[in-house]
Short mmCIF file of C-alpha atoms and ligand atoms in Angstrom, two decimals:
data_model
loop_
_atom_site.label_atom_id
_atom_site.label_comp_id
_atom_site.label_asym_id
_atom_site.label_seq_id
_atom_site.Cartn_x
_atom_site.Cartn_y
_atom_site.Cartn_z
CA UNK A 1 0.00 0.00 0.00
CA UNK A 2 2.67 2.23 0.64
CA UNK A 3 3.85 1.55 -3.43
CA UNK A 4 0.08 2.61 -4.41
CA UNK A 5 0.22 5.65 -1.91
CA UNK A 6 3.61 6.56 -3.37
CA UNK A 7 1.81 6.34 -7.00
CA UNK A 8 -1.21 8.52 -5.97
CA UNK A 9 1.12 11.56 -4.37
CA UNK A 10 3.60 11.13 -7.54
CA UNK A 11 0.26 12.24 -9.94
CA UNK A 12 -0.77 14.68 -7.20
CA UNK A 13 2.86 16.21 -7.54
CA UNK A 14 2.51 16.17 -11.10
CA UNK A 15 -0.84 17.66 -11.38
CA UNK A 16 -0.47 19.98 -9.10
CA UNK A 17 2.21 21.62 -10.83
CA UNK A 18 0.31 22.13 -14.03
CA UNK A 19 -2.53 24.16 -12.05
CA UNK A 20 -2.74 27.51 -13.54
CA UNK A 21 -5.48 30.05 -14.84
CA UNK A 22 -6.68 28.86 -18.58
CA UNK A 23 -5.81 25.17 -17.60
CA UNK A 24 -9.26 23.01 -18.00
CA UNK A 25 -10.00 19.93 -15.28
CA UNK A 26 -9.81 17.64 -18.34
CA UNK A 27 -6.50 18.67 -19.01
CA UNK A 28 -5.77 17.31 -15.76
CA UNK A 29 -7.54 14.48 -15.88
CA UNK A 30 -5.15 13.44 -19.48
CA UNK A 31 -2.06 14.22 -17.33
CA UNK A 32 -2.92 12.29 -14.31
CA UNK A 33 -4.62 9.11 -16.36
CA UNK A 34 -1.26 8.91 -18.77
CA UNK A 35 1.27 9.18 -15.32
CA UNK A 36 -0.67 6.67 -13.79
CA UNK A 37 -0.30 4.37 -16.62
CA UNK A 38 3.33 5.21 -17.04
CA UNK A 39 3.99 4.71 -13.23
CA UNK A 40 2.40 1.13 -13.63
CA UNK A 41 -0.59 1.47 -12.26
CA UNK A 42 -4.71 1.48 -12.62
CA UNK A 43 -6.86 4.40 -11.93
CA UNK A 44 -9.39 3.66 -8.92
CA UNK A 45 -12.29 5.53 -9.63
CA UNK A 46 -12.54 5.12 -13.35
CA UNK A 47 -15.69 2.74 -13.66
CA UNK A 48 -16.42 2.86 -9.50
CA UNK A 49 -20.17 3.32 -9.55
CA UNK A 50 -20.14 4.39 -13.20
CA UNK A 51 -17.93 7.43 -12.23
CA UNK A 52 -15.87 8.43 -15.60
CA UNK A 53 -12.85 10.09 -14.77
CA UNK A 54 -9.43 9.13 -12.81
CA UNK A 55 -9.71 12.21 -10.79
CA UNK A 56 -12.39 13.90 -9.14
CA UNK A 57 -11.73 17.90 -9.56
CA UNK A 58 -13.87 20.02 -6.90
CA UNK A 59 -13.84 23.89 -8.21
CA UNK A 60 -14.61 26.59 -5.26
CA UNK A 61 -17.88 25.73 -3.93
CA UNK A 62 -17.86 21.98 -5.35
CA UNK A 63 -16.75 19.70 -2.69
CA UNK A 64 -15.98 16.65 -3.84
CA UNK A 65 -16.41 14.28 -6.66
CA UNK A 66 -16.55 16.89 -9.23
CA UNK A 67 -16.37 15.65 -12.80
CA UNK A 68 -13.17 16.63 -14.72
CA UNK A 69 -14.31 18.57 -18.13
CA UNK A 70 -13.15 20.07 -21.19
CA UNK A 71 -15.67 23.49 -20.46
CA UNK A 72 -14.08 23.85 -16.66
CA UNK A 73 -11.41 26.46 -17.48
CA UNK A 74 -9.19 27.49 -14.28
CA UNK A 75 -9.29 31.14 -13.93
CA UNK A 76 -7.67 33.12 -11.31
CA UNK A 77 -9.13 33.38 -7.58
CA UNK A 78 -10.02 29.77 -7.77
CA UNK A 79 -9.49 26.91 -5.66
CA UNK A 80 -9.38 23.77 -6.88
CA UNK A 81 -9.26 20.21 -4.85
CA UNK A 82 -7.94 17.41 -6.92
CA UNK A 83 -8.33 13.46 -5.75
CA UNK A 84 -7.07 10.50 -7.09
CA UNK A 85 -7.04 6.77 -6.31
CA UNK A 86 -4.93 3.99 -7.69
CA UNK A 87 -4.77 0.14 -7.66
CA UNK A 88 -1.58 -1.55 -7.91
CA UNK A 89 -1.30 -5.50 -7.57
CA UNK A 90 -5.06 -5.52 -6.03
CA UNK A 91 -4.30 -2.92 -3.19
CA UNK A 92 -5.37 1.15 -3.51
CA UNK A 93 -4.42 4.06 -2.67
CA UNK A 94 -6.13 6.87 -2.44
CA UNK A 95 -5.39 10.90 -1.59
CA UNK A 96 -6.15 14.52 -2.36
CA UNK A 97 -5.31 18.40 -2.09
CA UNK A 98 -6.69 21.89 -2.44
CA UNK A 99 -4.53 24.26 -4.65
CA UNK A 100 -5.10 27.70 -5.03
CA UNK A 101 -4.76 28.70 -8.85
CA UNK A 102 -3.29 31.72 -8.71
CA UNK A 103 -1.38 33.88 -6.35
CA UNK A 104 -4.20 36.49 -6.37
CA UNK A 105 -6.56 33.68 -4.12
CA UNK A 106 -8.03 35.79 -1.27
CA UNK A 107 -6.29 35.48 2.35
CA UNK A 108 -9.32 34.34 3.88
CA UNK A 109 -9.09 31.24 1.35
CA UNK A 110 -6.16 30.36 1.72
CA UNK A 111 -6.53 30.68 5.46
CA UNK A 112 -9.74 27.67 4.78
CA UNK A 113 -6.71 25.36 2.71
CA UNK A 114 -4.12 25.67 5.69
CA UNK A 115 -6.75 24.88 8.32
CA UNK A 116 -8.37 21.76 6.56
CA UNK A 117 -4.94 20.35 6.03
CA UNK A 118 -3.61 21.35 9.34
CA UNK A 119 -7.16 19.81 10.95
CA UNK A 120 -6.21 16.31 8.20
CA UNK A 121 -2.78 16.20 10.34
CA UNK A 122 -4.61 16.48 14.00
CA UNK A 123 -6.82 13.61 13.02
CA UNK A 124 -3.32 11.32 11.41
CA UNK A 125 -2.07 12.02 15.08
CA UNK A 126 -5.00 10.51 16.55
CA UNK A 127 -4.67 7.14 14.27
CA UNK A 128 -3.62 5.41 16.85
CA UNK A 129 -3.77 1.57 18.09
CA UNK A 130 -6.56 1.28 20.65
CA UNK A 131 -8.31 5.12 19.67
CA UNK A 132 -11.57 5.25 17.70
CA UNK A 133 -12.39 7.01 14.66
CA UNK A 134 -14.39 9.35 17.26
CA UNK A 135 -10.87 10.53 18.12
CA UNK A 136 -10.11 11.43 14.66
CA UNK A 137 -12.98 12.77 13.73
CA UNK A 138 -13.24 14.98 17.03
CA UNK A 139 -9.52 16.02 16.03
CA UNK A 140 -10.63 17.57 12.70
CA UNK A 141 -13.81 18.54 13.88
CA UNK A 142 -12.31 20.94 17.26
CA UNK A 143 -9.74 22.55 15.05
CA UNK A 144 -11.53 22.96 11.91
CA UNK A 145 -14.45 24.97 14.07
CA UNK A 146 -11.80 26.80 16.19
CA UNK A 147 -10.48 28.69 12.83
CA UNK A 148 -14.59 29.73 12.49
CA UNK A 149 -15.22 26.69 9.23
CA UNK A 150 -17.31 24.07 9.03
CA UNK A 151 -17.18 20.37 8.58
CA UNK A 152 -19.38 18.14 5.92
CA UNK A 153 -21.22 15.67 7.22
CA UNK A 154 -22.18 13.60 4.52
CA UNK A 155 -19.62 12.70 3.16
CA UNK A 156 -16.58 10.36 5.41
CA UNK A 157 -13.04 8.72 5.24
CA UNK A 158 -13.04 5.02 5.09
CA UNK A 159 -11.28 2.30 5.29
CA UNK A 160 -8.86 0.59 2.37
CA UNK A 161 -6.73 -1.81 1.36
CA UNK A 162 -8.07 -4.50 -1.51
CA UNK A 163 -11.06 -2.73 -2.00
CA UNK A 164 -11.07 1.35 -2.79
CA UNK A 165 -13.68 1.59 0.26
CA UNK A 166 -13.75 -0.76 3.50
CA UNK A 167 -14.89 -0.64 6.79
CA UNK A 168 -14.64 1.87 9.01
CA UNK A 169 -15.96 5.05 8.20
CA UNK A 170 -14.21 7.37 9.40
CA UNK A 171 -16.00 10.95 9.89
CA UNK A 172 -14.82 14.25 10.31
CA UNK A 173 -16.64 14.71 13.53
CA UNK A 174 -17.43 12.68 16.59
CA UNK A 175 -17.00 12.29 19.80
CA UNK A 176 -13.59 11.54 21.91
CA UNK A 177 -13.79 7.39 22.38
CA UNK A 178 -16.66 6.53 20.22
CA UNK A 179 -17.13 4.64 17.58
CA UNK A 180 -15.29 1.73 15.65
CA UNK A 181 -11.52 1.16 17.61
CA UNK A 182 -8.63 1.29 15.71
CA UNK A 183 -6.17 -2.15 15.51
CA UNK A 184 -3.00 -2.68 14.47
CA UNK A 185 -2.68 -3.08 10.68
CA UNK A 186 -5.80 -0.76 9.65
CA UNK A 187 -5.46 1.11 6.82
CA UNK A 188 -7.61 4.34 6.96
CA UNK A 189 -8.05 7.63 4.68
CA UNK A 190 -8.72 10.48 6.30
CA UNK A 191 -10.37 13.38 4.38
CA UNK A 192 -11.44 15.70 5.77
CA UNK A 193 -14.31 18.32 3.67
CA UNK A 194 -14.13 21.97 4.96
CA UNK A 195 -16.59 24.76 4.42
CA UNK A 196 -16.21 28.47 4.20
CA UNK A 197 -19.60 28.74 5.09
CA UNK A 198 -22.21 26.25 6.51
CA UNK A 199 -21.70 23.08 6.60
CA UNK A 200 -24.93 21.66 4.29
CA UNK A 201 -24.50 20.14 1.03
CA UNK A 202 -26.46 19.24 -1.79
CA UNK A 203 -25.70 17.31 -4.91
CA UNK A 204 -25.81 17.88 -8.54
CA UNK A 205 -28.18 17.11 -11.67
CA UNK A 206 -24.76 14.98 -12.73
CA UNK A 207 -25.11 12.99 -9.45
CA UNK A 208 -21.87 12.89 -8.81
CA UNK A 209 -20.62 16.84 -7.79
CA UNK A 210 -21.51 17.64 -4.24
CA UNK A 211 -21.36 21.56 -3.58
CA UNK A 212 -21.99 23.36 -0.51
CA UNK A 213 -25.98 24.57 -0.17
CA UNK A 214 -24.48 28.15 0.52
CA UNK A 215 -22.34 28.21 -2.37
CA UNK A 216 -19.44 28.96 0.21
CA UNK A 217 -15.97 27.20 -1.00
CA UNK A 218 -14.78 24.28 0.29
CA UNK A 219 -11.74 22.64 0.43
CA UNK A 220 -10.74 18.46 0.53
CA UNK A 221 -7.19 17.04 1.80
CA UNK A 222 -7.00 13.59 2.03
CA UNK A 223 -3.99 10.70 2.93
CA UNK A 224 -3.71 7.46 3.46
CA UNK A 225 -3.11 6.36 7.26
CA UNK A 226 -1.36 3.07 8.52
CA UNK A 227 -2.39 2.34 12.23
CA UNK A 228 0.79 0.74 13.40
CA UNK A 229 2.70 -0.16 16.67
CA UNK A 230 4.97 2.87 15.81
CA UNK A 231 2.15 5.28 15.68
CA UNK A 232 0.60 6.52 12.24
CA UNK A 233 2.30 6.02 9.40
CA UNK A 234 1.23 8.24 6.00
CA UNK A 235 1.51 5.70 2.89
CA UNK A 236 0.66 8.77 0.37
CA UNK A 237 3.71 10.69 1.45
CO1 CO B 1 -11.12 8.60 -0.14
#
């Protein structure tokens, strides 16, 4: 897992530096669906559910699982989260991040990108033999509402390994001891979805893009979490 993880943050990497105003999500999507093939790999979400793309690509107030397309043009001021999962000899990895597009993104946004991946690394540190996902979630949850954000509800990390989503889900919210224990060996992704605004969501006529009901941005970061005897390990460093 930690050869699929390296995969998925090598196309992260990659895609991440081609983000720039006038760039379109499907351009992204070519890059990232060519690396992954030349890094030996499959794409994860391609054909999950139907879903058509390698990445998801989540523009301001989309949240996550939007649909890469030729009409989404980057243009400055934007935020854009980008997610992608791979599958390498039957196990996946999985991970994402929020870029600004362009050096003129307000403070106040980029203030909502530090805090959701800063609130990402307080729940990691709580992925810990004998906590619960309560103490990850309650992690994210404290300092995400701290810094004045909110955090999505309907939509959860999970558990992976063979399959792209296993047991336990693994909210960004809870309660300090509740809720499914963590063991030795357990592979988690942690994702937390952050809101500008409020944190209600709705979904879109594509079924797939889920934006915020305010139309507040949002932002996604998401890794890859061993729970070992060492503490957490991140396998999409
Ligand atoms: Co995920």
């Amino acid at each position: 897992m930690r050869q699929s993880g390296h995969i998925v943050r090598q196309v992260l990497d990659y895609v991440r530096s081609m983000v720039a105003p006038g760039v379109t999500t499907m351009d992204l999507e070519r890059a990232a669906e060519k690396k992954i093939g030349e890094l030996g790999a499959k794409p994860a979400f391609k054909g999950y559910y139907d879903y058509p793309c390698v990445l998801c690509t989540s523009v301001n107030e989309e949240i996550v699982h939007g649909i890469p397309s030729e009409k989404r043009e980057l243009k400055e001021g934007d935020i854009v989260s980008i997610d992608c999962g791979v599958v390498l000899d039957g196990y996946y990895g999985d991970a994402a991040i929020t870029v600004p597009v362009s050096d003129t993104v307000k403070p106040e946004l980029r203030k909502l990108l530090t805090v959701t991946e800063e609130s990402l690394y307080r729940g990691i540190d709580q992925a810990r033999i004998g906590n619960s996902v309560g103490d990850v979630g309650a992690a994210v949850q404290e300092h995400v509402e701290a810094a004045g954000f909110s955090v999505v509800r309907e939509f959860v990390g999970h558990g992976i390994g063979t399959h792209l989503h296993e047991e336990p889900q693994v909210p960004n919210y809870g309660a300090r001891g509740h809720g499914a224990k963590l063991r030795e060996g357990m592979v988690i992704a942690i994702e937390p979805m952050v809101n500008f605004g409020k944190p209600e969501t709705r979904v879109l006529g594509d079924k797939w893009t889920a934006v915020t009901a305010d139309g507040s941005f949002s932002a996604h970061f998401e890794h890859c979490v061993a729970v070992t005897k060492d503490g957490p390990m991140i396998l999409t460093k």
